[in-house]
Every structure is written in structure tokens, then in C-alpha cells.
Coordinates of C-alpha atoms in Angstrom, one line a residue:
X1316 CA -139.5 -99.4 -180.3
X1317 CA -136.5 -97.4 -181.8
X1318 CA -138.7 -97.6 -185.5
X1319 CA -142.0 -96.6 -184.4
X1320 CA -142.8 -94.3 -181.7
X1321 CA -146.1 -93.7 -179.9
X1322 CA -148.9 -91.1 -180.3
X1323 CA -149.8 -89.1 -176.9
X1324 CA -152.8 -90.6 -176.2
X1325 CA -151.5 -94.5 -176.4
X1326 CA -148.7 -93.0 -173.8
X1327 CA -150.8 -92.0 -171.4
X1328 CA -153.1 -94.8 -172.3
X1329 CA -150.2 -97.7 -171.5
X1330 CA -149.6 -95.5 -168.2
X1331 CA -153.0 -95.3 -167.1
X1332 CA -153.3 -99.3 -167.5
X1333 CA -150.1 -100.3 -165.9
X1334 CA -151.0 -97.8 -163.3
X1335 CA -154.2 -99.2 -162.1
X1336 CA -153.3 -102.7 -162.2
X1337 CA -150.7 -102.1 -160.3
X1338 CA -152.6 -99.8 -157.5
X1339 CA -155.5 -102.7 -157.7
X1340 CA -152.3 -105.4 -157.0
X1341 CA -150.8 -102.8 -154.1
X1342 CA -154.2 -102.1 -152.2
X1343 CA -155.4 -106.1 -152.4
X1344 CA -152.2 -107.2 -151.3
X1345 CA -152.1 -104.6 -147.7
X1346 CA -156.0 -105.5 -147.6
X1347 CA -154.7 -109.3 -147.7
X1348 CA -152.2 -109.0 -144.9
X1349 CA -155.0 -107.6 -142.6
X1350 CA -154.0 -104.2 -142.6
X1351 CA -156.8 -101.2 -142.9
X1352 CA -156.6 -98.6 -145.5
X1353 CA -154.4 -95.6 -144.7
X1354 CA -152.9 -92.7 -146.3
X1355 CA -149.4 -94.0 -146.0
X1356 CA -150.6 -97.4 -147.5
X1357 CA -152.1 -95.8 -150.6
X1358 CA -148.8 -93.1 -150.6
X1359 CA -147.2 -95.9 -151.0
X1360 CA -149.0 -97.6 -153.7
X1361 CA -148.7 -94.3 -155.3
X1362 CA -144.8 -94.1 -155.0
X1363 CA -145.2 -98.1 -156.4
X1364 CA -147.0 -97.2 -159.6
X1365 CA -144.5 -94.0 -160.0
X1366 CA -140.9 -95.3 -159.0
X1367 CA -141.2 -99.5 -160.2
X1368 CA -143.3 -98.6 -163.0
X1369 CA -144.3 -95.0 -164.4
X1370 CA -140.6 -93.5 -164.2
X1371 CA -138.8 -96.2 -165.9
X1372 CA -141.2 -96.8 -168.6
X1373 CA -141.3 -93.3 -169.8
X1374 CA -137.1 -92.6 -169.0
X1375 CA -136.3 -96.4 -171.3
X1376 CA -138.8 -95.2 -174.0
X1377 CA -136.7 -91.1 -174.1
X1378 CA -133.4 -93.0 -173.8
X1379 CA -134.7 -95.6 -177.4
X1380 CA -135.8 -93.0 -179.2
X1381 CA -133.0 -90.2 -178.3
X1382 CA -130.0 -92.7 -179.0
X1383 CA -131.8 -95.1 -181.7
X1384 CA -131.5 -98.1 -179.7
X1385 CA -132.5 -101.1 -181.9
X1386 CA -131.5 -103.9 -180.7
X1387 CA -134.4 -105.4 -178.4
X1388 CA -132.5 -107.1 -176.0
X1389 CA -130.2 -103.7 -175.2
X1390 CA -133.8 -101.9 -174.8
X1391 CA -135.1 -104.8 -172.1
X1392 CA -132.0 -104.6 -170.0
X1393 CA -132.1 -100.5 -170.2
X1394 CA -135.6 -101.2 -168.7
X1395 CA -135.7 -104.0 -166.5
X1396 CA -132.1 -102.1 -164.8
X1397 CA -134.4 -98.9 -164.2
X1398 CA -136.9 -100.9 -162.5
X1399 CA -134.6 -102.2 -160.2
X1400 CA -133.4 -99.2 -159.4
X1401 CA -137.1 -98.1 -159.6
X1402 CA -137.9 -101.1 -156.8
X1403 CA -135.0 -100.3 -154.7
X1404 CA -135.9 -96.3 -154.1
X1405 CA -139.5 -97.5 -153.3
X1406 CA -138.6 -99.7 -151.1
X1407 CA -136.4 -97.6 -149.3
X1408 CA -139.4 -94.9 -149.0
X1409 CA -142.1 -97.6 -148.4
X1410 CA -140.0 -98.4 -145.4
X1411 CA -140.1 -95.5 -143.8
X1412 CA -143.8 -94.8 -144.5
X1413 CA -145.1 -98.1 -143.2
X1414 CA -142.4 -99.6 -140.2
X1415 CA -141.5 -102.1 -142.8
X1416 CA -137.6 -103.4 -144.3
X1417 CA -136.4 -102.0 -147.1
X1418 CA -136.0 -104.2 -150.6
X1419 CA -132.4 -106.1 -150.8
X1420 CA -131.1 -105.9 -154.6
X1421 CA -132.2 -109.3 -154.8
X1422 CA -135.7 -109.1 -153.9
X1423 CA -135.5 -106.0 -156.1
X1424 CA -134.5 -108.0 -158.9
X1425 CA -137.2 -110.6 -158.4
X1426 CA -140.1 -108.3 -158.2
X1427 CA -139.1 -106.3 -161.4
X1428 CA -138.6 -109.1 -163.1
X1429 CA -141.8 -110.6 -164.4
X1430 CA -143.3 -107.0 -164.6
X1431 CA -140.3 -105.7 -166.6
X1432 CA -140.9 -108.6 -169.1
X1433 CA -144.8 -108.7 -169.3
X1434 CA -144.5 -105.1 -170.2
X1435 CA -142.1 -105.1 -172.4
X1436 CA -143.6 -108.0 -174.2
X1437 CA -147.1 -106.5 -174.3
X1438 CA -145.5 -103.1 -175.6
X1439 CA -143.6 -104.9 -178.2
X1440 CA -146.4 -106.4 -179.4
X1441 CA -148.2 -103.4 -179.8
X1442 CA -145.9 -101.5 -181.7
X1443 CA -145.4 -104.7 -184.0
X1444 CA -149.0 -105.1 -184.6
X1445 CA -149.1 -100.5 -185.2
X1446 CA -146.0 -101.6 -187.3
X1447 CA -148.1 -103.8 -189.6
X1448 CA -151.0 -101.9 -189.9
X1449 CA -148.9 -98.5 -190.9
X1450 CA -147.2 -100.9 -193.8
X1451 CA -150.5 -102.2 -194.7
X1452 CA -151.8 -98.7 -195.4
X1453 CA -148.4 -97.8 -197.1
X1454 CA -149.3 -100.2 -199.3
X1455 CA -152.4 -99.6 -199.8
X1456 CA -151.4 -95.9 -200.8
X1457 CA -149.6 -97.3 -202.9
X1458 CA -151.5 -99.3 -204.9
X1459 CA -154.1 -96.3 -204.8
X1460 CA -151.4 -94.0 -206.3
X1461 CA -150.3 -96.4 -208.9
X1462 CA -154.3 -97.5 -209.9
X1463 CA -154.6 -92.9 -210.5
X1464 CA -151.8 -92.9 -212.3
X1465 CA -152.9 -95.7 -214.8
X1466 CA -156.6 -93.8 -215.0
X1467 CA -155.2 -90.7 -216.1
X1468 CA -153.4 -91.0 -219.5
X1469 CA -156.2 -94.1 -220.1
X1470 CA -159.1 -91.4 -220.6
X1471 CA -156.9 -88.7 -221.4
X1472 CA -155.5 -90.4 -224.2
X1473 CA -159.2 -91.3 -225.3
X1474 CA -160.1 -88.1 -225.0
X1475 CA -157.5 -86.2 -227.3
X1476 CA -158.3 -89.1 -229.6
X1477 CA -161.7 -87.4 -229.8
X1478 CA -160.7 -83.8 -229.9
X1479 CA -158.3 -84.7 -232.8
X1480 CA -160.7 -85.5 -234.8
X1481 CA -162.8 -81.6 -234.5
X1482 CA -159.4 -80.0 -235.6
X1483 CA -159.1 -79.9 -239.4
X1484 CA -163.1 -79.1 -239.9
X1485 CA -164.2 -77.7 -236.7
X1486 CA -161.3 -75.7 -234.9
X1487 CA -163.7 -73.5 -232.6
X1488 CA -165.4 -77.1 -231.0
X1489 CA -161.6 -78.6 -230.3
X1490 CA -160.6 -76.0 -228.7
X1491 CA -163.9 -75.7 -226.6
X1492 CA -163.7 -79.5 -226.1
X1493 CA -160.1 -78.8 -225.2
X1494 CA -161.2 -76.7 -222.2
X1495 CA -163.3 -79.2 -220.6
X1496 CA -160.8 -81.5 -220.9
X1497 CA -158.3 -79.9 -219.5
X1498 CA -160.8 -78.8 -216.2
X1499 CA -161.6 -82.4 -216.1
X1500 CA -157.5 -83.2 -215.9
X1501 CA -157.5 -80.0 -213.5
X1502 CA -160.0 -81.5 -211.3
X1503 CA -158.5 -85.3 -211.7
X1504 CA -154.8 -84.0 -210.2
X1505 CA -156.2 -82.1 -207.6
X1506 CA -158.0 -85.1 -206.1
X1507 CA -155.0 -87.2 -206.6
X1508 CA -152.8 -89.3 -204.3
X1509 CA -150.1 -86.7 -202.9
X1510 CA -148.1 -85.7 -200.1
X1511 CA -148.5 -90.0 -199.0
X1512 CA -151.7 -89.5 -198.4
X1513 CA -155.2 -91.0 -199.5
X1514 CA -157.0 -88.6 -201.9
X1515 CA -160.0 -86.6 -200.3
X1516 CA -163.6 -87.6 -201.2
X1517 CA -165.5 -85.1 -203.2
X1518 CA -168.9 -84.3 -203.4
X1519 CA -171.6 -86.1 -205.8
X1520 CA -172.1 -82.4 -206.9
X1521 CA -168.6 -82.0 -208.1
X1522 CA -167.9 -85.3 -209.6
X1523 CA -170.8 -85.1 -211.8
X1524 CA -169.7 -81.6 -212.6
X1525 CA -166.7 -83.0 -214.2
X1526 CA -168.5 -85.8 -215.7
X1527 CA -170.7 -83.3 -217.6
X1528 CA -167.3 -81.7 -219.0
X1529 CA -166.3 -85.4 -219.8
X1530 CA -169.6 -86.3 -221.1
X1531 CA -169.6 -83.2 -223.8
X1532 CA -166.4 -84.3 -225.1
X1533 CA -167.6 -87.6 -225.7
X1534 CA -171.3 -86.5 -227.3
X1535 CA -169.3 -84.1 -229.4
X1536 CA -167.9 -86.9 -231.1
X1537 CA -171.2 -89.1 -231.6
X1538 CA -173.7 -86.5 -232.1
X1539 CA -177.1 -87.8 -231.5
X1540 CA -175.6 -91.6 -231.3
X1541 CA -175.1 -91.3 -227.7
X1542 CA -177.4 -90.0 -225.1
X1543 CA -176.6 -90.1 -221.2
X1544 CA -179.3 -89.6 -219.1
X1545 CA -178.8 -88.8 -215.2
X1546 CA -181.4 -89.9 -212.9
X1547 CA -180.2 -88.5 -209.3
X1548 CA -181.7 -87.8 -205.7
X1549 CA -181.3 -83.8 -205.4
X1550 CA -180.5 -85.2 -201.7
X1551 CA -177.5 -87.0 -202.7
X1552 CA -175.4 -84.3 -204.0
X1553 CA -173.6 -83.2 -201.0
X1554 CA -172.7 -87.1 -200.0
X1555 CA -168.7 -88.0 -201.1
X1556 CA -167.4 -90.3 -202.8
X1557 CA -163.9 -91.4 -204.4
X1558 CA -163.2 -88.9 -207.4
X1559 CA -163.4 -89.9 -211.1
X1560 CA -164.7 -93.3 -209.7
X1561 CA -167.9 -92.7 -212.3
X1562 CA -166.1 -91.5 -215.6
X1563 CA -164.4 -95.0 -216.3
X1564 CA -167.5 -97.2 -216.1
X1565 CA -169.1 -94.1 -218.6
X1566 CA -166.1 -95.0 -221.3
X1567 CA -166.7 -98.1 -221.0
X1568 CA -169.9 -98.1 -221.6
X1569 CA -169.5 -95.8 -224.3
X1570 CA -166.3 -98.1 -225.9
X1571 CA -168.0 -101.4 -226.0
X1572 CA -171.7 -100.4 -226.2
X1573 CA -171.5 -101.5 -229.9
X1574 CA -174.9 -100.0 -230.4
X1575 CA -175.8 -96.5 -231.8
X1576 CA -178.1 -94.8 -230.7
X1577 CA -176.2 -95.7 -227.4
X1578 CA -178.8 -94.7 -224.6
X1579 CA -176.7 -94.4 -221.3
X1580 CA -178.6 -94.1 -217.8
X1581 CA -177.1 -93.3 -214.7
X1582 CA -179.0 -93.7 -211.1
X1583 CA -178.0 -93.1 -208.2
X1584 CA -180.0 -93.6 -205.3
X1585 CA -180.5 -94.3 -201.2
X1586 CA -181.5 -97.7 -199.7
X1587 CA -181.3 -97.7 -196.2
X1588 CA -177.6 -96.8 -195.4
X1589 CA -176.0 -97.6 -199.0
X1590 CA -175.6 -95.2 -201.5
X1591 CA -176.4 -96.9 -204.8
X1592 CA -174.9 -96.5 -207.7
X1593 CA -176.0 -98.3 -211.2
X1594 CA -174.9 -97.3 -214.6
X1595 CA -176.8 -99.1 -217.5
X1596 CA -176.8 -99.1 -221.4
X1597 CA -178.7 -100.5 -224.3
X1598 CA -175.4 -101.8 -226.3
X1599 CA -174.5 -106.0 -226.3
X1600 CA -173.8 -106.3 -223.0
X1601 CA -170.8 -108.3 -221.5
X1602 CA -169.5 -111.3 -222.9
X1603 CA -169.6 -114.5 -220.1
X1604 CA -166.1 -114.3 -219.3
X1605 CA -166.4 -110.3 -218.7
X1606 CA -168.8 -110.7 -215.5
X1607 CA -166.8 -113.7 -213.8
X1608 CA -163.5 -112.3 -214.3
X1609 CA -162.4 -108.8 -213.4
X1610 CA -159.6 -109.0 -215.5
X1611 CA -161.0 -109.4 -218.6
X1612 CA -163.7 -106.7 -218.3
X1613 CA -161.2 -103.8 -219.7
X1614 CA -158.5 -101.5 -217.9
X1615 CA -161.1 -98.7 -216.9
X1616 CA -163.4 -101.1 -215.2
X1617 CA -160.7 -103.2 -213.8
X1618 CA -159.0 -100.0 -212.6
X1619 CA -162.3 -99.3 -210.7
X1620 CA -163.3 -102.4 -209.0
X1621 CA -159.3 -102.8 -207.4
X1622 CA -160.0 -98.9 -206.4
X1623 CA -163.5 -99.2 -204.8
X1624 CA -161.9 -102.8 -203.2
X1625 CA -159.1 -100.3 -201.5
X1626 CA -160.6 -96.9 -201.1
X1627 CA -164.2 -98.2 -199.9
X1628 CA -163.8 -101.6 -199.5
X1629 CA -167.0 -102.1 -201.9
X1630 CA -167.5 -104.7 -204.5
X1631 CA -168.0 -103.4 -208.3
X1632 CA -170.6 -105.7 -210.1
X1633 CA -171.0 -106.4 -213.3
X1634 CA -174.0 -107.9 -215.5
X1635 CA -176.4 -107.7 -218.1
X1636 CA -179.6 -106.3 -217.8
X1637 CA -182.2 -109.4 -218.4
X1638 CA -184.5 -107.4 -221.0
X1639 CA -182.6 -105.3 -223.0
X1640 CA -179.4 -107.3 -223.2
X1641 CA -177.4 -103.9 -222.6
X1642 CA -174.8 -103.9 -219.9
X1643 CA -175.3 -103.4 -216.2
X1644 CA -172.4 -101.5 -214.1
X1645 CA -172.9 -101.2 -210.1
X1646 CA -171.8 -100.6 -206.7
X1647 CA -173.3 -99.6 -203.3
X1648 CA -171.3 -97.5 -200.7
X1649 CA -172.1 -97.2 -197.1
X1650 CA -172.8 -94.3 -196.0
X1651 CA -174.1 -93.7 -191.9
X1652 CA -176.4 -96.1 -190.2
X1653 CA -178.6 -98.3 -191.5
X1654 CA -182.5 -96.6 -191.5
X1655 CA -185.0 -98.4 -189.7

């Protein structure tokens, strides 16, 4: 508890629990003894919940966090000591209030005990299990981070591989060519992993806006060899998606498509409550190995599937499109509830 501490809401959420099982406990027990409902009987539940339970909870969670107490055995005695003490003012009130004896230290003791340890235990094991799920998503940031930072010298350095080749002859295009690519680097860092946390989703608008500025650079270099066709809802453009999660499957395409004129389509459409998204060429396909094994598909696609896996937990498929031969790229992300 000295490692992790709770939000607001699971505070008053563990209070409100422990409260009304304990008030439910209180009320059945008078109700058991033959005693009718009074306002001193539910004061006293009340002072119950308060003194044995509320009070020591909340002053052994200040006292953990202020002074850094780590060692769980130190931070059960802390508590189960306060509800004692807890026990023993309420029984001391409770007496007064209802004719009845006051708690000796140890009945005090015996009645905080299994409490003291059922919460505790159940606490612990919430903030072992909020533990976990933090590192998992530590991790998973970091695997996100590391995934952008392989993406971004892998087309850049494609890229200025292209733009090198406009400077002896055609100075005015590399320099134009250089613009986009430096807006398509602009808009890559600003959608990357910083500040530890997950980068934002952009708009279909804006990623394809980027891709156009990547896709120039590229038909620069091929001329009429390469067409990219974009076949897309108008409707779609304001849903989001991970950035530059379209540009790699593009140079891909565009690396291994082994076919000039390359032809290059790009759909993407609504079925129900998946966004679809299928990129498509009419170069020689993937080899066998290619479509079973992510690994061997090429750094840009494999760099994309471990990224959709993480960010959107959606499965990039691969195959070859059974009339032309050419090679099919796809994914589907949900998006809202399914249509009926």
C-alpha cells in the first residue's frame, strides 16, 4: 500500500462497502436478539461503521503513505491496533446508548480481528491486482514507444532515398518533395508516444492528409508506374484511428509489388460496427511463408500488426487476392455498437 495509492473514487468506494456490510451485520444482529429498531440502535451501528471501521481504515492508509511504510506486516499491526482502539471507544459509547457493558480489551481484540484481516487482505489484493495492470500498461507503452521509434527512420530513410535521387537534375522537385516530407515527419512526432502516455488517435481526415504528402513523394519517383487509388466513405473521415498505421502497409506495397504499372487501391469502409480497412495491389503477391508468419512479412508490416495487436487489439491480415495474384493487406477496427 506504501507503492501504490488509491484514486478518490475507489476510497470512498472501499468505505461505502465496508460500511454497509457492516450496518447490514449491526441492524440483523439487534433484530436477532429481539430487540425493535430504535434511534439509539441504528446510532450505534452508525458509531460501529465509524469508530471499528471507517476511522481506522482511512488514519492506517494517511499514516502508510505519509511515512512510507513498506513492510506489510508493520501496516496490518498499525491497523488491526486502531481497530482495537476503534472497538474499545464504541463500545464504551454503545454502552451508554443501549444499557449494555462496555468491550473488555479482549473482546476488543476478538472482534477486530477477523475484520482487520479480511480487509486488509481484500485491500491488498486490490492494489496487487491495480499494481499489475499499471505495469502491464507500462509495458505496453513501452513497447508502443519503441515500435514509433523503429517506424520513423524506416520510412524516413526510404524517403530521402527518393528525394536524393531529384537533386542533381531536378533541384526545384527535391526540395518540394522535401517539404512534404518533412510535414509528414512533423505530423509523425506530434502523434508520437510522449510524456508516458499512449499517442492520441487522429482523424481518417488527417491521416490520409499525410499519406497524400507521403504518397507524392513516392509517385515523384515512379512517374506513371505507380498509381494509388483511394476509395473512402465521405462518412468515415471524422472516425480515429492509430496515426501513420496506413503509410507502412502503402511502402510495402510499393517495395515488393515487383510490378510496374503498380495499381495500388485503398478502401475503407463500414460493416456493422467495424471500420474496415483493405489495401490491395496488382504486384506478385506474398510469398507462402509471408502470410503464416508475421515475421517474415517485412519490418513495416511487422511493425504494424505488433502496433494494431497493442493499440487496438486488432489482428492485421495478410493474403493474396485470388484473381489477380497482387497482394492483399487488411484490418477491421471496432468502432461503437454493432448495427442491427
Amino acid at each position: 500500500m506504501a507503492n501504490l495509492t488509491l484514486q478518490r473514487n475507489e476510497q470512498f468506494a472501499i468505505l461505502a462497502i465496508v460500511a454497509a456490510i457492516s450496518f447490514a451485520i449491526s441492524l440483523t444482529d439487534w433484530v436477532q436478539r429481539g430487540m425493535l429498531l430504535s434511534a439509539n440502535i441504528a446510532l450505534s451501528s452508525i458509531l460501529a461503521v465509524v469508530l471499528l471501521y471507517w476511522l481506522p481504515m482511512m488514519i492506517s492508509y494517511v499514516l502508510i503513505i505519509h511515512f512510507k511504510i513498506g513492510n506489510w506486516p508493520l501496516q496490518y499491526i498499525g491497523f488491526y491496533g486502531l481497530m482495537v482502539m476503534g472497538c474499545l471507544c464504541w463500545g464504551v459509547l454503545r454502552s451508554e446508548m443501549l444499557n449494555t457493558h462496555a468491550f473488555s480489551l479482549f473482546e476488543a481484540l476478538t472482534i477486530a480481528l477477523p475484520w482487520s484481516i479480511g480487509i486488509f487482505v481484500v485491500i491488498k489484493f486490490y492494489l496487487s491486482q491495480k499494481l499489475l495492470k499499471q505495469e502491464k500498461q507500462l509495458r505496453q507503452l513501452a513497447e508502443i514507444k519503441l515500435l514509433h521509434s523503429q517506424l520513423n527512420p524506416h520510412f524516413m530513410f526510404n524517403s530521402l532515398n527518393t528525394i536524393a535521387a531529384f537533386v542533381p537534375k531536378q533541384p526545384e522537385a527535391a526540395q518540394s518533395l522535401v517539404h512534404n516530407l518533412a510535414a509528414v515527419l512533423r505530423y509523425s512526432l506530434t502523434h508520437s508516444v510522449t510524456s508516458g502516455k499512449i499517442p492520441s488517435k487522429v482523424s481518417v481526415a488527417d491521416e490520409l492528409i499525410a499519406l497524400n504528402q507521403w504518397c507524392e513523394i513516392e509517385q515523384s519517383r515512379f512517374g506513371d508506374a505507380l498509381i494509388i487509388d483511394f476509395n473512402i466513405d465521405d462518412a468515415l473521415l471524422s472516425e480515429v484511428i492509430p496515426p501513420m498505421i496506413l503509410q507502412p502497409i502503402l511502402e510495402n506495397a510499393v517495395k515488393h509489388g515487383n510490378s510496374r504499372p503498380l495499381h495500388i487501391d485503398v478502401l475503407i469502409k463500414r460493416v456493422a460496427n467495424q471500420l474496415v480497412f483493405k489495401i490491395s495491389d496488382n504486384g506478385m503477391g506474398f510469398k507462402g511463408q509471408d502470410i503464416v508468419g508475421s515475421s517474415n512479412a517485412g519490418l513495416g508490416l511487422s511493425i504494424t500488426r505488433s502496433r494494431l495487436k497493442l493499440e487496438e487489439n486488432a489482428e492485421l491480415r495478410l493474403c493474396n487476392d485470388i484473381h489477380t495474384g497482387g497482394a492483399v493487406v487488411s484490418f477491421s477496427l471496432t468502432r461503437g455498437t454493432k448495427e442491427c
